[in-house]
PDB file of C-alpha atoms and ligand atoms in Angstrom:
ATOM      1  CA  MET A   1       0.000   0.000   0.000  1.00  0.00           C
ATOM      2  CA  ALA A   2       1.377   3.357  -0.983  1.00  0.00           C
ATOM      3  CA  PHE A   3       1.898   5.640   1.965  1.00  0.00           C
ATOM      4  CA  ILE A   4       1.533   9.203   0.808  1.00  0.00           C
ATOM      5  CA  VAL A   5       1.744  12.131   3.161  1.00  0.00           C
ATOM      6  CA  GLU A   6       0.474  15.389   1.784  1.00  0.00           C
ATOM      7  CA  LYS A   7       2.558  18.276   2.995  1.00  0.00           C
ATOM      8  CA  ASP A   8       1.820  21.962   2.902  1.00  0.00           C
ATOM      9  CA  SER A   9       4.386  23.543   0.575  1.00  0.00           C
ATOM     10  CA  GLY A  10       4.181  26.676   2.743  1.00  0.00           C
ATOM     11  CA  LEU A  11       6.055  24.680   5.384  1.00  0.00           C
ATOM     12  CA  ILE A  12       9.154  24.424   3.232  1.00  0.00           C
ATOM     13  CA  PRO A  13      10.592  27.891   4.093  1.00  0.00           C
ATOM     14  CA  GLN A  14       9.946  27.090   7.768  1.00  0.00           C
ATOM     15  CA  VAL A  15      11.699  23.730   7.452  1.00  0.00           C
ATOM     16  CA  LEU A  16      14.628  25.333   5.589  1.00  0.00           C
ATOM     17  CA  ALA A  17      14.938  28.022   8.287  1.00  0.00           C
ATOM     18  CA  ALA A  18      15.063  25.285  10.973  1.00  0.00           C
ATOM     19  CA  ILE A  19      17.761  23.402   9.023  1.00  0.00           C
ATOM     20  CA  LEU A  20      19.850  26.576   8.637  1.00  0.00           C
ATOM     21  CA  ASP A  21      19.467  27.421  12.340  1.00  0.00           C
ATOM     22  CA  GLU A  22      20.875  24.001  13.333  1.00  0.00           C
ATOM     23  CA  CYS A  23      23.946  24.367  11.074  1.00  0.00           C
ATOM     24  CA  VAL A  24      27.338  25.009  12.659  1.00  0.00           C
ATOM     25  CA  ASN A  25      28.066  27.588   9.971  1.00  0.00           C
ATOM     26  CA  GLY A  26      26.848  31.144  10.098  1.00  0.00           C
ATOM     27  CA  VAL A  27      24.611  31.779   7.079  1.00  0.00           C
ATOM     28  CA  THR A  28      23.814  35.341   5.987  1.00  0.00           C
ATOM     29  CA  LEU A  29      22.154  37.069   3.041  1.00  0.00           C
ATOM     30  CA  ALA A  30      22.971  40.633   1.989  1.00  0.00           C
ATOM     31  CA  ASP A  31      20.854  42.688  -0.428  1.00  0.00           C
ATOM     32  CA  PRO A  32      22.850  44.634  -3.071  1.00  0.00           C
ATOM     33  CA  ASP A  33      19.720  46.622  -4.041  1.00  0.00           C
ATOM     34  CA  LEU A  34      19.650  48.292  -0.630  1.00  0.00           C
ATOM     35  CA  GLU A  35      21.896  51.192   0.400  1.00  0.00           C
ATOM     36  CA  GLY A  36      25.108  49.872   2.011  1.00  0.00           C
ATOM     37  CA  VAL A  37      24.448  46.198   1.103  1.00  0.00           C
ATOM     38  CA  PRO A  38      22.952  45.322   4.506  1.00  0.00           C
ATOM     39  CA  ILE A  39      22.329  41.874   5.982  1.00  0.00           C
ATOM     40  CA  ILE A  40      18.670  40.941   5.531  1.00  0.00           C
ATOM     41  CA  TYR A  41      18.916  37.394   6.949  1.00  0.00           C
ATOM     42  CA  ALA A  42      21.169  35.738   9.518  1.00  0.00           C
ATOM     43  CA  ASN A  43      20.702  32.241  10.969  1.00  0.00           C
ATOM     44  CA  LYS A  44      20.977  31.317  14.665  1.00  0.00           C
ATOM     45  CA  ALA A  45      24.512  29.983  14.194  1.00  0.00           C
ATOM     46  CA  PHE A  46      25.591  33.497  13.152  1.00  0.00           C
ATOM     47  CA  GLU A  47      24.135  34.833  16.422  1.00  0.00           C
ATOM     48  CA  ARG A  48      25.928  32.090  18.407  1.00  0.00           C
ATOM     49  CA  LEU A  49      29.186  32.728  16.527  1.00  0.00           C
ATOM     50  CA  THR A  50      29.243  36.517  16.936  1.00  0.00           C
ATOM     51  CA  GLY A  51      27.224  37.121  20.106  1.00  0.00           C
ATOM     52  CA  TYR A  52      25.135  39.683  18.215  1.00  0.00           C
ATOM     53  CA  THR A  53      21.320  39.366  18.103  1.00  0.00           C
ATOM     54  CA  GLN A  54      19.066  39.613  15.045  1.00  0.00           C
ATOM     55  CA  ALA A  55      18.210  43.175  16.100  1.00  0.00           C
ATOM     56  CA  ASP A  56      21.940  44.109  16.111  1.00  0.00           C
ATOM     57  CA  ILE A  57      22.613  42.480  12.729  1.00  0.00           C
ATOM     58  CA  ILE A  58      19.683  42.992  10.336  1.00  0.00           C
ATOM     59  CA  GLY A  59      19.985  46.209   8.327  1.00  0.00           C
ATOM     60  CA  HIS A  60      23.739  46.568   8.881  1.00  0.00           C
ATOM     61  CA  ASN A  61      26.688  45.810   6.618  1.00  0.00           C
ATOM     62  CA  CYS A  62      28.680  42.875   8.011  1.00  0.00           C
ATOM     63  CA  ARG A  63      31.890  44.936   8.181  1.00  0.00           C
ATOM     64  CA  PHE A  64      30.998  45.862  11.781  1.00  0.00           C
ATOM     65  CA  LEU A  65      32.533  42.489  12.761  1.00  0.00           C
ATOM     66  CA  GLN A  66      35.982  43.885  11.857  1.00  0.00           C
ATOM     67  CA  GLY A  67      35.721  46.549  14.578  1.00  0.00           C
ATOM     68  CA  ASP A  68      38.711  48.924  14.357  1.00  0.00           C
ATOM     69  CA  ASP A  69      40.858  46.170  12.804  1.00  0.00           C
ATOM     70  CA  ARG A  70      40.052  47.277   9.261  1.00  0.00           C
ATOM     71  CA  GLU A  71      43.498  47.205   7.594  1.00  0.00           C
ATOM     72  CA  GLN A  72      43.304  43.572   6.498  1.00  0.00           C
ATOM     73  CA  PRO A  73      44.249  42.720   2.869  1.00  0.00           C
ATOM     74  CA  GLU A  74      41.343  40.215   2.770  1.00  0.00           C
ATOM     75  CA  ARG A  75      38.885  43.060   3.211  1.00  0.00           C
ATOM     76  CA  TYR A  76      40.043  44.608  -0.080  1.00  0.00           C
ATOM     77  CA  GLN A  77      39.876  41.204  -1.771  1.00  0.00           C
ATOM     78  CA  ILE A  78      36.232  40.928  -0.685  1.00  0.00           C
ATOM     79  CA  ALA A  79      35.399  44.431  -1.969  1.00  0.00           C
ATOM     80  CA  GLU A  80      37.012  43.577  -5.338  1.00  0.00           C
ATOM     81  CA  ALA A  81      35.152  40.231  -5.610  1.00  0.00           C
ATOM     82  CA  ILE A  82      31.817  41.895  -4.807  1.00  0.00           C
ATOM     83  CA  LYS A  83      32.489  44.597  -7.407  1.00  0.00           C
ATOM     84  CA  ASN A  84      33.145  41.867 -10.016  1.00  0.00           C
ATOM     85  CA  HIS A  85      30.239  39.638  -8.886  1.00  0.00           C
ATOM     86  CA  GLU A  86      32.642  36.802  -8.060  1.00  0.00           C
ATOM     87  CA  THR A  87      32.808  34.167  -5.336  1.00  0.00           C
ATOM     88  CA  ILE A  88      35.499  34.661  -2.689  1.00  0.00           C
ATOM     89  CA  GLU A  89      36.805  32.667   0.271  1.00  0.00           C
ATOM     90  CA  VAL A  90      39.072  34.316   2.882  1.00  0.00           C
ATOM     91  CA  THR A  91      39.951  34.207   6.581  1.00  0.00           C
ATOM     92  CA  LEU A  92      39.518  37.460   8.510  1.00  0.00           C
ATOM     93  CA  ARG A  93      40.054  38.665  12.054  1.00  0.00           C
ATOM     94  CA  ASN A  94      36.614  39.457  13.438  1.00  0.00           C
ATOM     95  CA  TYR A  95      35.366  40.495  16.885  1.00  0.00           C
ATOM     96  CA  LYS A  96      32.373  39.215  18.839  1.00  0.00           C
ATOM     97  CA  LYS A  97      29.971  41.553  20.615  1.00  0.00           C
ATOM     98  CA  ASP A  98      32.005  41.147  23.846  1.00  0.00           C
ATOM     99  CA  GLY A  99      35.202  42.106  21.941  1.00  0.00           C
ATOM    100  CA  THR A 100      36.705  38.587  21.709  1.00  0.00           C
ATOM    101  CA  LEU A 101      38.819  38.017  18.598  1.00  0.00           C
ATOM    102  CA  PHE A 102      37.886  35.085  16.362  1.00  0.00           C
ATOM    103  CA  TYR A 103      39.187  33.899  13.001  1.00  0.00           C
ATOM    104  CA  ASN A 104      36.295  33.904  10.567  1.00  0.00           C
ATOM    105  CA  HIS A 105      36.642  31.695   7.508  1.00  0.00           C
ATOM    106  CA  LEU A 106      34.209  33.454   5.213  1.00  0.00           C
ATOM    107  CA  LYS A 107      32.826  32.483   1.831  1.00  0.00           C
ATOM    108  CA  ILE A 108      30.758  34.972  -0.155  1.00  0.00           C
ATOM    109  CA  VAL A 109      28.784  33.793  -3.189  1.00  0.00           C
ATOM    110  CA  PRO A 110      26.723  36.037  -5.507  1.00  0.00           C
ATOM    111  CA  LEU A 111      23.271  34.607  -6.262  1.00  0.00           C
ATOM    112  CA  PHE A 112      21.962  35.474  -9.741  1.00  0.00           C
ATOM    113  CA  ASP A 113      18.473  35.593 -11.233  1.00  0.00           C
ATOM    114  CA  LYS A 114      17.627  34.328 -14.729  1.00  0.00           C
ATOM    115  CA  LYS A 115      18.829  37.595 -16.232  1.00  0.00           C
ATOM    116  CA  GLN A 116      22.217  37.214 -14.529  1.00  0.00           C
ATOM    117  CA  ARG A 117      21.547  40.060 -12.111  1.00  0.00           C
ATOM    118  CA  VAL A 118      22.835  39.617  -8.562  1.00  0.00           C
ATOM    119  CA  ILE A 119      19.785  39.303  -6.317  1.00  0.00           C
ATOM    120  CA  TYR A 120      21.617  38.497  -3.068  1.00  0.00           C
ATOM    121  CA  TYR A 121      25.050  37.761  -1.709  1.00  0.00           C
ATOM    122  CA  LEU A 122      25.201  34.590   0.354  1.00  0.00           C
ATOM    123  CA  GLY A 123      27.734  34.606   3.197  1.00  0.00           C
ATOM    124  CA  VAL A 124      28.878  31.465   5.029  1.00  0.00           C
ATOM    125  CA  GLN A 125      30.926  32.014   8.186  1.00  0.00           C
ATOM    126  CA  TYR A 126      32.963  29.390  10.031  1.00  0.00           C
ATOM    127  CA  ASP A 127      34.952  29.966  13.229  1.00  0.00           C
ATOM    128  CA  ILE A 128      38.442  28.473  12.744  1.00  0.00           C
ATOM    129  CA  THR A 129      40.049  30.102  15.827  1.00  0.00           C
ATOM    130  CA  LYS A 130      41.004  26.752  17.423  1.00  0.00           C
ATOM    131  CA  GLN A 131      42.680  25.617  14.224  1.00  0.00           C
ATOM    132  CA  VAL A 132      44.620  28.903  13.821  1.00  0.00           C
ATOM    133  CA  ASN A 133      45.763  28.805  17.477  1.00  0.00           C
ATOM    134  CA  ALA A 134      46.825  25.142  17.166  1.00  0.00           C
ATOM    135  CA  ASP A 135      48.785  25.921  13.968  1.00  0.00           C
ATOM    136  CA  ASN A 136      50.520  28.846  15.695  1.00  0.00           C
ATOM    137  CA  GLN A 137      51.438  26.649  18.666  1.00  0.00           C
ATOM    138  CA  ILE A 138      52.867  23.955  16.383  1.00  0.00           C
ATOM    139  CA  GLN A 139      54.931  26.622  14.618  1.00  0.00           C
ATOM    140  CA  THR A 140      56.264  28.026  17.923  1.00  0.00           C
ATOM    141  CA  LEU A 141      57.150  24.555  19.212  1.00  0.00           C
ATOM    142  CA  THR A 142      58.783  23.584  15.908  1.00  0.00           C
ATOM    143  CA  ASN A 143      60.933  26.741  16.018  1.00  0.00           C
ATOM    144  CA  LEU A 144      61.884  25.971  19.627  1.00  0.00           C
ATOM    145  CA  LEU A 145      62.765  22.376  18.771  1.00  0.00           C
ATOM    146  CA  ASN A 146      64.884  23.483  15.792  1.00  0.00           C
ATOM    147  CA  ALA A 147      66.707  26.036  17.945  1.00  0.00           C
ATOM    148  CA  VAL A 148      67.448  23.411  20.643  1.00  0.00           C
ATOM    149  CA  SER A 149      68.550  20.670  18.224  1.00  0.00           C
ATOM    150  CA  SER A 150      70.843  22.985  16.241  1.00  0.00           C
ATOM    151  CA  LYS A 151      72.846  23.880  19.382  1.00  0.00           C
TER     152      LYS A 151
HETATM  153  C1  FMN B 201      26.763  38.203   2.627  1.00  0.00           C
HETATM  154  C2  FMN B 201      27.987  38.864   3.206  1.00  0.00           C
HETATM  155  C3  FMN B 201      28.493  38.434   4.418  1.00  0.00           C
HETATM  156  C4  FMN B 201      29.620  39.022   4.973  1.00  0.00           C
HETATM  157  N1  FMN B 201      30.090  38.566   6.165  1.00  0.00           N
HETATM  158  C5  FMN B 201      31.172  39.145   6.735  1.00  0.00           C
HETATM  159  C6  FMN B 201      31.682  38.681   7.984  1.00  0.00           C
HETATM  160  O1  FMN B 201      31.163  37.734   8.587  1.00  0.00           O
HETATM  161  N2  FMN B 201      32.766  39.316   8.498  1.00  0.00           N
HETATM  162  C7  FMN B 201      33.395  40.353   7.860  1.00  0.00           C
HETATM  163  O2  FMN B 201      34.366  40.882   8.377  1.00  0.00           O
HETATM  164  N3  FMN B 201      32.940  40.805   6.655  1.00  0.00           N
HETATM  165  C8  FMN B 201      31.854  40.224   6.088  1.00  0.00           C
HETATM  166  N4  FMN B 201      31.404  40.662   4.861  1.00  0.00           N
HETATM  167  C9  FMN B 201      32.197  41.671   4.125  1.00  0.00           C
HETATM  168  C10 FMN B 201      31.832  43.117   4.435  1.00  0.00           C
HETATM  169  O3  FMN B 201      30.434  43.264   4.475  1.00  0.00           O
HETATM  170  C11 FMN B 201      32.398  44.052   3.344  1.00  0.00           C
HETATM  171  O4  FMN B 201      31.938  43.635   2.076  1.00  0.00           O
HETATM  172  C12 FMN B 201      33.947  44.059   3.341  1.00  0.00           C
HETATM  173  O5  FMN B 201      34.392  44.605   4.570  1.00  0.00           O
HETATM  174  C13 FMN B 201      34.563  44.857   2.172  1.00  0.00           C
HETATM  175  O6  FMN B 201      33.983  46.118   2.039  1.00  0.00           O
HETATM  176  P1  FMN B 201      34.560  47.452   2.759  1.00  0.00           P
HETATM  177  O7  FMN B 201      36.002  47.561   2.417  1.00  0.00           O
HETATM  178  O8  FMN B 201      33.687  48.538   2.193  1.00  0.00           O
HETATM  179  O9  FMN B 201      34.347  47.267   4.242  1.00  0.00           O
HETATM  180  C14 FMN B 201      30.275  40.094   4.295  1.00  0.00           C
HETATM  181  C15 FMN B 201      29.747  40.538   3.069  1.00  0.00           C
HETATM  182  C16 FMN B 201      28.629  39.946   2.520  1.00  0.00           C
HETATM  183  C17 FMN B 201      28.104  40.442   1.204  1.00  0.00           C
END
């Protein structure tokens, strides 16, 4: 016997929102048709990652996460990629609401409509702070070991 469950298609956006909220990655959408390319959607993981609430985030350009630490080459790479409607993947120093530094591995993808116009930019954020700190520690210990063994 066929078992068919009819589902309300209106539930799909709700189901997708729940899936995105349970992701470990921050997921954001920015609207290039609005002044300053502000964030118009951020999932729960983005709130957990940054410590900022929906009210802090929506309507603002994501650059606020850089705080005063704006002179990062990756920032210019992002600006260039956005200007050219290209995908970009970089790691940036960002700051949570309480001021804590974290390393944000960020991918930005332009989303096009059928006429090849950019309708949104999709941002995916991933906190790689532990990895960066572990790499730095390995480097420090390797240097120490080399210095000791070359004596
Ligand atoms: C969808 C989207 C998400 C972004 N997420 C971040 C982010 O998490 N952290 C960050 O530092 N910049 C993020 N940016 C980049 C900044 O918004 C901005 O484009 C970048 O700082 C370069 O522009 P500017 O030199 O005018 O600041 C994001 C951009 C877009 C379009």
